[in-house]
Amino acid sequence: YKAFAWRFLQLVRHEGTVGVVLPRKAVEASGMRDWRFAALATCSFEDVTMLLNTGGWVFDDAEPRYTIGLLSLRRTGDADRRQVRLHGPFSSASGYESGLLQPAGEFSAGDLLSWSDGAEFPLLPSSDHLRIFGQIRSHPKLSAPRAEWTARGMRELNASDDKDHFIFGAA
């Protein structure tokens, strides 16, 4: 599938679209990292729909535990128009049909690139979860330096290490 994914990316012309069925590994495995970077640098992921092959509803001869991606990419020269739209995962035909009526989780390609070192696409239970994830990711990381405050880990008091904070003998 890796060679085919690269070839599809090479063949799609400016403002052209390609639709392809690939394993989920294409959008999350480290071996496809360079392909994701190349695709996000030149294309918009018009739709990425994940299907859980539960009971073989997608492909009866494929492993039922596999997650399969339906990808639609459009090559565009305008970096500001590059986006990623995510649907799913769906584990049945009825879930797929009703799920596609819901709005997709939508992010800019730049946002997706900022979330991880390998440009991995998130796989969350539903489009609602994707919207929540996007909202969380739209804010700075807690570890990001700030002038007005600093986030740091807290721990509970320890009777040995923190005994100077306790008052002993008071009634």
Short mmCIF file of C-alpha atoms in Angstrom, two decimals:
data_model
loop_
_atom_site.label_atom_id
_atom_site.label_comp_id
_atom_site.label_asym_id
_atom_site.label_seq_id
_atom_site.Cartn_x
_atom_site.Cartn_y
_atom_site.Cartn_z
CA TYR A 1 0.00 0.00 0.00
CA LYS A 2 2.93 2.35 0.62
CA ALA A 3 4.10 2.32 -2.98
CA PHE A 4 0.55 2.87 -4.22
CA ALA A 5 0.03 5.80 -1.83
CA TRP A 6 3.20 7.48 -3.12
CA ARG A 7 2.19 6.85 -6.72
CA PHE A 8 -1.29 8.32 -6.19
CA LEU A 9 0.33 11.42 -4.72
CA GLN A 10 2.66 11.73 -7.74
CA LEU A 11 -0.15 11.32 -10.26
CA VAL A 12 -2.70 13.79 -8.91
CA ARG A 13 -2.49 17.03 -10.90
CA HIS A 14 -3.04 20.58 -9.61
CA GLU A 15 -6.64 20.92 -8.39
CA GLY A 16 -7.09 17.21 -9.17
CA THR A 17 -8.63 14.77 -6.73
CA VAL A 18 -7.80 11.18 -5.91
CA GLY A 19 -9.93 8.78 -3.89
CA VAL A 20 -8.28 5.72 -2.43
CA VAL A 21 -8.87 2.95 0.09
CA LEU A 22 -5.87 2.44 2.38
CA PRO A 23 -5.24 0.80 5.73
CA ARG A 24 -5.36 3.15 8.73
CA LYS A 25 -1.61 2.70 8.99
CA ALA A 26 -1.25 5.18 6.11
CA VAL A 27 -2.36 8.03 8.36
CA GLU A 28 -0.74 6.94 11.62
CA ALA A 29 2.22 4.57 11.17
CA SER A 30 5.77 5.88 11.39
CA GLY A 31 6.62 4.19 8.07
CA MET A 32 4.22 6.57 6.28
CA ARG A 33 5.39 9.72 8.07
CA ASP A 34 7.19 11.15 5.02
CA TRP A 35 4.17 10.45 2.82
CA ARG A 36 1.89 12.32 5.24
CA PHE A 37 4.25 15.31 5.27
CA ALA A 38 4.42 15.30 1.45
CA ALA A 39 0.65 14.96 1.14
CA LEU A 40 -0.07 17.73 3.67
CA ALA A 41 2.45 20.02 1.91
CA THR A 42 0.59 19.76 -1.40
CA CYS A 43 -2.92 18.45 -0.75
CA SER A 44 -6.07 18.95 1.22
CA PHE A 45 -7.56 15.81 2.74
CA GLU A 46 -11.11 16.53 1.58
CA ASP A 47 -12.35 13.50 3.49
CA VAL A 48 -10.78 10.79 5.61
CA THR A 49 -13.37 8.27 6.75
CA MET A 50 -12.30 5.43 9.03
CA LEU A 51 -14.16 2.12 8.94
CA LEU A 52 -13.72 -0.62 11.55
CA ASN A 53 -14.10 -3.90 9.69
CA THR A 54 -16.10 -5.39 12.57
CA GLY A 55 -17.64 -8.67 11.44
CA GLY A 56 -16.24 -8.10 7.95
CA TRP A 57 -18.93 -5.53 6.99
CA VAL A 58 -16.46 -3.56 4.83
CA PHE A 59 -14.44 -6.41 3.31
CA ASP A 60 -15.58 -9.92 4.22
CA ASP A 61 -12.21 -11.44 3.29
CA ALA A 62 -10.11 -8.94 5.30
CA GLU A 63 -9.15 -9.23 8.94
CA PRO A 64 -12.18 -8.06 10.99
CA ARG A 65 -9.95 -6.13 13.41
CA TYR A 66 -8.49 -3.89 10.69
CA THR A 67 -9.36 -0.24 10.40
CA ILE A 68 -9.71 0.89 6.81
CA GLY A 69 -9.44 4.45 5.56
CA LEU A 70 -11.38 6.00 2.70
CA LEU A 71 -9.24 8.96 1.67
CA SER A 72 -10.03 11.76 -0.75
CA LEU A 73 -7.14 14.13 -1.49
CA ARG A 74 -7.19 17.30 -3.60
CA ARG A 75 -3.92 18.87 -4.73
CA THR A 76 -3.92 22.60 -4.15
CA GLY A 77 -1.22 25.25 -4.42
CA ASP A 78 -2.88 27.42 -1.79
CA ALA A 79 -1.45 26.42 1.61
CA ASP A 80 -4.23 28.31 3.40
CA ARG A 81 -6.84 26.05 1.78
CA ARG A 82 -5.19 22.81 2.88
CA GLN A 83 -7.39 21.11 5.40
CA VAL A 84 -8.23 17.74 6.88
CA ARG A 85 -11.81 16.50 7.30
CA LEU A 86 -12.27 13.39 9.44
CA HIS A 87 -15.26 11.07 9.79
CA GLY A 88 -15.66 7.96 11.86
CA PRO A 89 -14.65 5.45 12.86
CA PHE A 90 -17.76 3.53 11.85
CA SER A 91 -18.26 -0.13 12.77
CA SER A 92 -21.37 -0.85 10.69
CA ALA A 93 -23.06 0.15 7.45
CA SER A 94 -25.90 1.85 9.32
CA GLY A 95 -23.43 3.76 11.51
CA TYR A 96 -21.54 4.82 8.40
CA GLU A 97 -24.69 6.03 6.62
CA SER A 98 -25.95 8.03 9.60
CA GLY A 99 -22.47 9.26 10.56
CA LEU A 100 -21.82 10.82 7.19
CA LEU A 101 -24.88 13.03 7.76
CA GLN A 102 -23.03 14.59 10.72
CA PRO A 103 -20.45 17.32 10.13
CA ALA A 104 -16.87 16.14 9.82
CA GLY A 105 -14.14 17.08 12.25
CA GLU A 106 -12.29 19.76 10.31
CA PHE A 107 -8.78 21.09 10.89
CA SER A 108 -6.18 22.97 8.92
CA ALA A 109 -3.21 20.98 7.67
CA GLY A 110 -1.01 23.24 9.79
CA ASP A 111 -2.96 22.33 12.92
CA LEU A 112 -2.58 18.63 12.21
CA LEU A 113 1.16 19.08 11.64
CA SER A 114 1.52 20.82 15.00
CA TRP A 115 -0.09 18.02 17.02
CA SER A 116 2.65 15.41 16.69
CA ASP A 117 6.11 14.91 15.26
CA GLY A 118 4.83 12.42 12.69
CA ALA A 119 1.64 14.18 11.50
CA GLU A 120 -0.46 11.27 12.75
CA PHE A 121 -4.20 11.60 12.22
CA PRO A 122 -6.22 11.16 15.42
CA LEU A 123 -8.68 8.27 15.67
CA LEU A 124 -11.37 9.26 18.13
CA PRO A 125 -14.77 7.62 18.79
CA SER A 126 -16.91 10.20 16.97
CA SER A 127 -17.07 13.55 15.21
CA ASP A 128 -18.13 15.11 18.52
CA HIS A 129 -14.91 13.87 20.08
CA LEU A 130 -12.98 15.30 17.13
CA ARG A 131 -14.53 18.73 17.65
CA ILE A 132 -13.66 18.62 21.36
CA PHE A 133 -10.13 17.48 20.51
CA GLY A 134 -9.80 20.36 18.04
CA GLN A 135 -10.97 22.84 20.64
CA ILE A 136 -8.46 21.53 23.18
CA ARG A 137 -5.65 21.61 20.61
CA SER A 138 -6.50 25.18 19.59
CA HIS A 139 -5.11 26.38 22.93
CA PRO A 140 -1.42 26.53 23.84
CA LYS A 141 0.11 23.52 25.56
CA LEU A 142 0.30 23.73 29.33
CA SER A 143 4.06 23.28 29.02
CA ALA A 144 4.39 26.32 26.74
CA PRO A 145 6.26 29.20 28.46
CA ARG A 146 4.00 32.01 29.64
CA ALA A 147 4.89 35.28 31.31
CA GLU A 148 1.78 35.43 33.48
CA TRP A 149 1.76 31.90 34.94
CA THR A 150 3.49 28.54 34.95
CA ALA A 151 1.91 25.09 34.98
CA ARG A 152 3.67 22.48 37.07
CA GLY A 153 2.82 19.11 38.45
CA MET A 154 1.49 18.87 41.97
CA ARG A 155 1.64 16.05 44.45
CA GLU A 156 -0.11 15.37 47.71
CA LEU A 157 1.58 16.06 51.01
CA ASN A 158 3.84 13.34 52.33
CA ALA A 159 4.13 12.77 56.09
CA SER A 160 7.92 12.30 55.87
CA ASP A 161 9.01 14.79 53.21
CA ASP A 162 6.54 17.53 54.14
CA LYS A 163 6.40 17.26 57.95
CA ASP A 164 7.38 20.94 58.28
CA HIS A 165 3.91 21.76 56.90
CA PHE A 166 2.10 19.79 59.64
CA ILE A 167 1.23 21.01 63.12
CA PHE A 168 1.88 18.23 65.61
CA GLY A 169 0.61 18.15 69.17
CA ALA A 170 -2.16 20.70 68.72
CA ALA A 171 -5.43 19.72 70.33
#
